[in-house]
């Protein structure tokens, strides 16, 4: 019987589960359907309640996974089919083409410099982050290799000025390319690692257990919610996190999208989009502390910046969280118990006026700010549905993976040998994800 | 040194990434002229499979016994090159890595000639260190398979079962007369509308534990002493009046928590109709609630104030018990007085059920707590309702106080036995709140359940299983392995002052026969002890004083007045340097960086040597607070820099030329700016 373990999702939960199981002595396949492991944590600036820099504490673990003799990382990889027989799972994986020879690419970035087309980055686009059509997922990416936007091939990005724009041959038909600048740049470097004609590669593995660690994502607000997507200076908390990040699109400058000026007065609206006629019917647990962290860091950048947090129930539920909130108050952050009902923009200054009822005083008030951050909460990963079907396990009514018996057998699913941890189970913070990853890996190796 | 030192230097082009700026052939030629260098070569892509094979051949052909690689960054590529030299028959500790892409070609694009000079310096520094390198090896400490679990609540029992199911041996120690912990005092537990009798849960778990052949249970037992370290614990137990001693290899702490009784507040203690949540659970469990009509629950008692935080579970406990009272008799009036309702996903649905059942929720202000009143023997609770904006008194024949929790009473004693720490609330302090939640800084001791912080049944059981995993890894492998970068104490020089043992963040230096003894497998090699040793008796293998001073000397051989010596920690500071490189941030070429594992390794004598040799400035770069890969190394470094400045001033050097920066691995701009500022302030432009 196989002794190997498959971990689906390479965020902080998956990484921890992999390191535990790998250190224990099991062969581990750690797969992620994006181009790098690291997950959401790799893109955050700081972590509450200590303000540890996120990538500083995560990247050593990413390198450790990368160099671990028992762990095989497969990025851009999806689970296609799972068959269980006599306690062993046979899994068909599909490694989707990065159009890069991962063995040859050294992550030098020459191809990226050569690429003539920039497009808005998926995560950072709203706040001005751009990437090339061939790009490094992020500077500390593991594996540290480039990846090509599949839309770039076969002239599909012609209007944007893609170098292969005029070509009428499907990239998959060729075995060399005289046009593409990335191919040329890589050849000049002597590597020849760009393979525009690379095909997806199926792969079959046999394993004894599976850990689902597909993570979580920040909810995208509906257009119009407090002016989101209508007014330029209304952004989400994950976008704000990227603004604060020295490794983000603004090199850590907290500047507002409309005029690239430093925002001197910033408001956060907690529970944005929650509990109204539609939207999230639950508390996402982390947003209060995320906002608290963001206000503290904002004050660290510039102590004179005014920060206001509109909240309803303050969730300071974990170890050290209350002290963290107290620190924010000491630093001059204003917490206002209120649910704002309207936001409007001054067309000239692009400032935003927030109208709200102060629950403590029952007065209707208004305040003008330069940047508005919406704490929109956490929602299940969009992969969950398909994956649940492939794995034949259940989702709950919200779209998170269902535990068979949360109280007596936490993290176990309806299928013996499949376990779940981290954001796949619901809104959760990093520390709880790490705990669950340890527990899930215990169950997975014991199977 | 009798050995014939033959250093091989491999300078990488990284395609045009390095060679496009740096004149690599010139560097190679220069290198060949350095003392002890037996061979130097230029590689187009040193990390490519074919060049690695060639490198192995070249090492063997030229009989090399030290290797210097000048290429990208050690943070990503050192393990690869270590494996390669090992395969070529050279001890991997005889490899020195020089970063010339992130530290030179990517950040000094405008000045190829200065960049080339800098690379020559860096390679010369690397060779100087390589000459002094000594063979090292990973250190193994054997670990057997017996685990002491302290605390027989749900977390401890779960941990013990997971340990035992692997065929390992668990010794479960409970201070009370029966297993079950806090759950023994509760009525029901709920999760997402599912309700289970606490007694049933305990019964089932205890049956599993007691029938397991690999678990030995001690009840009515107290830990008298724990001596030793991972793989070598000697445990003394007092059980049922007699002492017993046994060996253990690992320890799991699951001592749980207890309610803080609000004595003297809200009439608690003076009126029996005022109880805590746990007391209410007892009443519910024993069906002793009686004919109550009006119940008022007050949340956040002694929580969320100056001294204590949120108790984490109080809101859901109050809702659960309000529902239990309603189940008992739907006509009982239940009011929950709260500040914030801190309920997550599945708890939120219980909240709705409670509202439907008629439980009323009244919000009071943070600074205006309800008061329990007594008139003619009748209890009442006076509360100011924020939403209504008025104050009123609720009649009550049972007042339930949702109080906070603290670590168990045994915490203090355990803390002493295991040499671990607790926070002011009496909960144990984990190694890292985010990434090491179930570990203590010392290897071999794990932590789980309410001993860490208040939590519900589900989370406690998860932590129990997780802590079992953390403890099982060394037991399964049969050993604990540490990298060979460790402290080594010269006992002939040591004067037994004890500073090293006191300061070691990992408890790796034990006191034996009036002398320190480094348990090498526990040592993480940060170098804090060595840098502070008043007798210079401690050396760090691979980062010895001689090796680092040789790098300083080599860096300042020529034109020292233009150069800045930078000591950078391997983790965040070097990460920041690399980030500046990846982002192609351009800054002046003056810095010559020396890598140390932690900024705490930087001894004052290193700084002094740089100034003695005429350096323009010195920079100490470590992790941004509060992050430190070695827990508190950067704090120690900060203190030491203050002392260094005083000492520099006494010796006639300008202390303002000693700089420091605490830089995160994401903060390339901070490092680049520091370089620019230093060059400007030191007048090097």
CSV table of N, CA, C and O in Angstrom, one decimal, chain A residues 272-331:
chain,number,residue,atom,x,y,z
A,272,UNK,N,-18.8,44.8,5.8
A,272,UNK,CA,-19.3,45.4,4.6
A,272,UNK,C,-20.0,44.3,3.8
A,272,UNK,O,-19.4,43.3,3.4
A,273,UNK,N,-21.3,44.5,3.5
A,273,UNK,CA,-22.0,43.5,2.7
A,273,UNK,C,-22.5,42.4,3.5
A,273,UNK,O,-23.0,41.4,2.9
A,274,UNK,N,-22.4,42.4,4.8
A,274,UNK,CA,-22.9,41.3,5.6
A,274,UNK,C,-24.3,41.5,6.1
A,274,UNK,O,-24.6,42.6,6.5
A,275,UNK,N,-25.0,40.4,6.1
A,275,UNK,CA,-26.3,40.4,6.8
A,275,UNK,C,-27.4,41.3,6.3
A,275,UNK,O,-28.4,41.5,7.0
A,276,UNK,N,-27.2,41.8,5.1
A,276,UNK,CA,-28.3,42.6,4.5
A,276,UNK,C,-29.2,41.6,3.7
A,276,UNK,O,-29.2,40.4,4.1
A,277,UNK,N,-29.9,42.1,2.8
A,277,UNK,CA,-30.8,41.1,2.1
A,277,UNK,C,-30.0,40.0,1.4
A,277,UNK,O,-30.4,38.9,1.3
A,278,UNK,N,-28.8,40.4,0.9
A,278,UNK,CA,-27.9,39.3,0.4
A,278,UNK,C,-26.5,39.6,1.0
A,278,UNK,O,-26.4,40.4,1.9
A,279,UNK,N,-25.6,38.8,0.6
A,279,UNK,CA,-24.2,39.0,1.2
A,279,UNK,C,-24.0,37.9,2.2
A,279,UNK,O,-24.8,36.9,2.3
A,280,UNK,N,-22.9,38.0,2.9
A,280,UNK,CA,-22.4,36.9,3.8
A,280,UNK,C,-23.4,36.8,5.0
A,280,UNK,O,-23.6,37.8,5.7
A,281,UNK,N,-23.9,35.6,5.2
A,281,UNK,CA,-24.8,35.5,6.4
A,281,UNK,C,-24.0,35.2,7.7
A,281,UNK,O,-24.6,34.7,8.7
A,282,UNK,N,-22.7,35.3,7.7
A,282,UNK,CA,-21.9,34.9,8.8
A,282,UNK,C,-20.8,35.9,9.1
A,282,UNK,O,-20.4,36.7,8.2
A,283,UNK,N,-20.2,35.8,10.3
A,283,UNK,CA,-19.1,36.6,10.7
A,283,UNK,C,-17.8,35.9,10.2
A,283,UNK,O,-17.6,34.7,10.4
A,284,UNK,N,-16.9,36.7,9.5
A,284,UNK,CA,-15.7,36.1,9.0
A,284,UNK,C,-14.5,36.1,10.0
A,284,UNK,O,-13.4,35.7,9.6
A,285,UNK,N,-14.8,36.5,11.2
A,285,UNK,CA,-13.8,36.2,12.3
A,285,UNK,C,-12.6,37.1,12.3
A,285,UNK,O,-12.2,37.6,13.3
A,286,UNK,N,-11.9,37.3,11.1
A,286,UNK,CA,-10.6,37.9,11.1
A,286,UNK,C,-10.7,39.4,10.8
A,286,UNK,O,-9.7,40.1,11.1
A,287,UNK,N,-11.8,39.9,10.2
A,287,UNK,CA,-11.8,41.2,9.7
A,287,UNK,C,-11.5,42.3,10.7
A,287,UNK,O,-10.9,43.3,10.4
A,288,UNK,N,-12.1,42.1,11.9
A,288,UNK,CA,-11.9,43.2,13.0
A,288,UNK,C,-10.4,43.3,13.3
A,288,UNK,O,-9.9,44.4,13.4
A,289,UNK,N,-9.7,42.2,13.4
A,289,UNK,CA,-8.3,42.3,13.7
A,289,UNK,C,-7.5,42.7,12.4
A,289,UNK,O,-6.4,43.4,12.6
A,290,UNK,N,-7.9,42.4,11.3
A,290,UNK,CA,-7.2,42.8,10.0
A,290,UNK,C,-7.3,44.4,10.0
A,290,UNK,O,-6.3,45.0,9.8
A,291,UNK,N,-8.5,44.9,10.2
A,291,UNK,CA,-8.7,46.4,10.2
A,291,UNK,C,-7.8,47.0,11.3
A,291,UNK,O,-7.2,48.0,11.1
A,292,UNK,N,-7.8,46.4,12.5
A,292,UNK,CA,-7.0,46.9,13.6
A,292,UNK,C,-5.5,46.9,13.2
A,292,UNK,O,-4.8,47.9,13.4
A,293,UNK,N,-5.1,45.8,12.6
A,293,UNK,CA,-3.7,45.8,12.1
A,293,UNK,C,-3.4,46.9,11.1
A,293,UNK,O,-2.4,47.6,11.1
A,294,UNK,N,-4.4,47.0,10.1
A,294,UNK,CA,-4.2,48.0,9.1
A,294,UNK,C,-4.1,49.4,9.6
A,294,UNK,O,-3.3,50.2,9.1
A,295,UNK,N,-4.9,49.7,10.6
A,295,UNK,CA,-4.9,51.1,11.2
A,295,UNK,C,-3.5,51.3,11.9
A,295,UNK,O,-2.9,52.4,11.8
A,296,UNK,N,-3.1,50.3,12.6
A,296,UNK,CA,-1.8,50.4,13.4
A,296,UNK,C,-0.7,50.7,12.4
A,296,UNK,O,0.2,51.5,12.6
A,297,UNK,N,-0.6,49.8,11.3
A,297,UNK,CA,0.4,50.0,10.3
A,297,UNK,C,0.4,51.3,9.6
A,297,UNK,O,1.4,52.0,9.4
A,298,UNK,N,-0.9,51.7,9.3
A,298,UNK,CA,-1.1,53.0,8.7
A,298,UNK,C,-0.5,54.1,9.5
A,298,UNK,O,0.3,55.0,9.1
A,299,UNK,N,-0.7,54.0,10.8
A,299,UNK,CA,-0.2,55.0,11.8
A,299,UNK,C,1.3,54.9,11.9
A,299,UNK,O,2.0,55.9,12.1
A,300,UNK,N,1.8,53.7,11.7
A,300,UNK,CA,3.3,53.6,11.7
A,300,UNK,C,3.9,54.2,10.5
A,300,UNK,O,5.0,54.8,10.5
A,301,UNK,N,3.2,54.1,9.3
A,301,UNK,CA,3.7,54.8,8.1
A,301,UNK,C,3.7,56.3,8.3
A,301,UNK,O,4.6,57.0,8.0
A,302,UNK,N,2.6,56.8,8.9
A,302,UNK,CA,2.5,58.2,9.1
A,302,UNK,C,1.5,58.5,10.2
A,302,UNK,O,0.3,58.3,10.1
A,303,UNK,N,2.1,58.9,11.4
A,303,UNK,CA,1.3,58.9,12.6
A,303,UNK,C,0.2,60.0,12.5
A,303,UNK,O,-0.8,60.0,13.3
A,304,UNK,N,0.3,60.9,11.6
A,304,UNK,CA,-0.7,62.0,11.5
A,304,UNK,C,-1.9,61.6,10.7
A,304,UNK,O,-2.9,62.3,10.6
A,305,UNK,N,-1.9,60.4,10.1
A,305,UNK,CA,-3.0,59.9,9.3
A,305,UNK,C,-4.2,59.6,10.2
A,305,UNK,O,-4.0,59.0,11.2
A,306,UNK,N,-5.4,60.2,9.9
A,306,UNK,CA,-6.5,59.9,10.7
A,306,UNK,C,-7.1,58.6,10.3
A,306,UNK,O,-7.3,58.3,9.1
A,307,UNK,N,-7.5,57.7,11.2
A,307,UNK,CA,-8.1,56.5,10.9
A,307,UNK,C,-9.4,56.2,11.7
A,307,UNK,O,-9.4,56.4,12.9
A,308,UNK,N,-10.4,55.8,11.0
A,308,UNK,CA,-11.7,55.5,11.7
A,308,UNK,C,-12.2,54.1,11.3
A,308,UNK,O,-12.0,53.7,10.1
A,309,UNK,N,-12.7,53.4,12.2
A,309,UNK,CA,-13.2,52.1,11.9
A,309,UNK,C,-14.7,52.1,12.3
A,309,UNK,O,-15.0,52.3,13.5
A,310,UNK,N,-15.6,51.8,11.4
A,310,UNK,CA,-17.0,51.7,11.7
A,310,UNK,C,-17.3,50.2,11.9
A,310,UNK,O,-17.0,49.4,11.0
A,311,UNK,N,-17.8,49.9,13.1
A,311,UNK,CA,-17.9,48.4,13.4
A,311,UNK,C,-19.2,48.2,14.1
A,311,UNK,O,-19.9,49.2,14.6
A,312,UNK,N,-19.6,47.0,14.2
A,312,UNK,CA,-20.8,46.7,14.9
A,312,UNK,C,-20.5,45.8,16.2
A,312,UNK,O,-20.5,46.3,17.3
A,313,UNK,N,-20.1,44.6,16.0
A,313,UNK,CA,-19.6,43.8,17.1
A,313,UNK,C,-18.1,43.6,16.9
A,313,UNK,O,-17.7,43.1,15.9
A,314,UNK,N,-17.4,44.0,17.9
A,314,UNK,CA,-15.9,43.9,17.8
A,314,UNK,C,-15.5,42.5,18.1
A,314,UNK,O,-15.8,41.9,19.2
A,315,UNK,N,-14.8,41.8,17.1
A,315,UNK,CA,-14.4,40.4,17.4
A,315,UNK,C,-12.9,40.4,17.6
A,315,UNK,O,-12.1,40.5,16.7
A,316,UNK,N,-12.6,40.4,18.9
A,316,UNK,CA,-11.2,40.3,19.4
A,316,UNK,C,-11.0,39.1,20.1
A,316,UNK,O,-10.8,39.0,21.3
A,317,UNK,N,-11.2,37.9,19.4
A,317,UNK,CA,-11.5,36.6,20.1
A,317,UNK,C,-10.3,35.8,20.4
A,317,UNK,O,-10.4,34.9,21.1
A,318,UNK,N,-9.1,36.2,20.0
A,318,UNK,CA,-7.9,35.3,20.2
A,318,UNK,C,-6.9,35.8,21.1
A,318,UNK,O,-7.0,36.9,21.7
A,319,UNK,N,-5.9,35.0,21.3
A,319,UNK,CA,-4.8,35.3,22.2
A,319,UNK,C,-4.1,36.6,21.8
A,319,UNK,O,-3.6,36.7,20.7
A,320,UNK,N,-4.1,37.6,22.7
A,320,UNK,CA,-3.4,38.8,22.4
A,320,UNK,C,-4.1,39.8,21.5
A,320,UNK,O,-3.7,40.9,21.2
A,321,UNK,N,-5.4,39.4,21.1
A,321,UNK,CA,-6.1,40.3,20.2
A,321,UNK,C,-6.7,41.6,20.9
A,321,UNK,O,-6.7,42.6,20.3
A,322,UNK,N,-7.1,41.4,22.1
A,322,UNK,CA,-7.7,42.5,22.8
A,322,UNK,C,-6.6,43.6,23.1
A,322,UNK,O,-6.8,44.8,22.9
A,323,UNK,N,-5.4,43.1,23.5
A,323,UNK,CA,-4.3,44.0,23.7
A,323,UNK,C,-3.9,44.8,22.4
A,323,UNK,O,-3.5,45.9,22.4
A,324,UNK,N,-4.1,44.1,21.3
A,324,UNK,CA,-3.8,44.6,20.0
A,324,UNK,C,-4.8,45.8,19.7
A,324,UNK,O,-4.4,46.8,19.2
A,325,UNK,N,-6.0,45.5,20.0
A,325,UNK,CA,-7.1,46.5,19.8
A,325,UNK,C,-6.8,47.7,20.7
A,325,UNK,O,-6.9,48.9,20.3
A,326,UNK,N,-6.4,47.4,21.9
A,326,UNK,CA,-6.1,48.5,22.8
A,326,UNK,C,-4.9,49.4,22.3
A,326,UNK,O,-4.9,50.6,22.4
A,327,UNK,N,-4.0,48.7,21.7
A,327,UNK,CA,-2.8,49.4,21.1
A,327,UNK,C,-3.3,50.4,20.0
A,327,UNK,O,-2.8,51.5,19.9
A,328,UNK,N,-4.2,49.9,19.2
A,328,UNK,CA,-4.8,50.8,18.1
A,328,UNK,C,-5.4,52.0,18.7
A,328,UNK,O,-5.2,53.1,18.3
A,329,UNK,N,-6.2,51.8,19.8
A,329,UNK,CA,-6.9,52.9,20.4
A,329,UNK,C,-5.9,53.9,21.0
A,329,UNK,O,-6.0,55.1,20.8
A,330,UNK,N,-4.8,53.3,21.6
A,330,UNK,CA,-3.8,54.2,22.2
A,330,UNK,C,-3.1,55.0,21.1
A,330,UNK,O,-2.7,56.2,21.3
A,331,UNK,N,-3.0,54.4,19.9
A,331,UNK,CA,-2.4,55.1,18.8
A,331,UNK,C,-3.3,56.1,18.1
A,331,UNK,O,-3.0,56.7,17.1
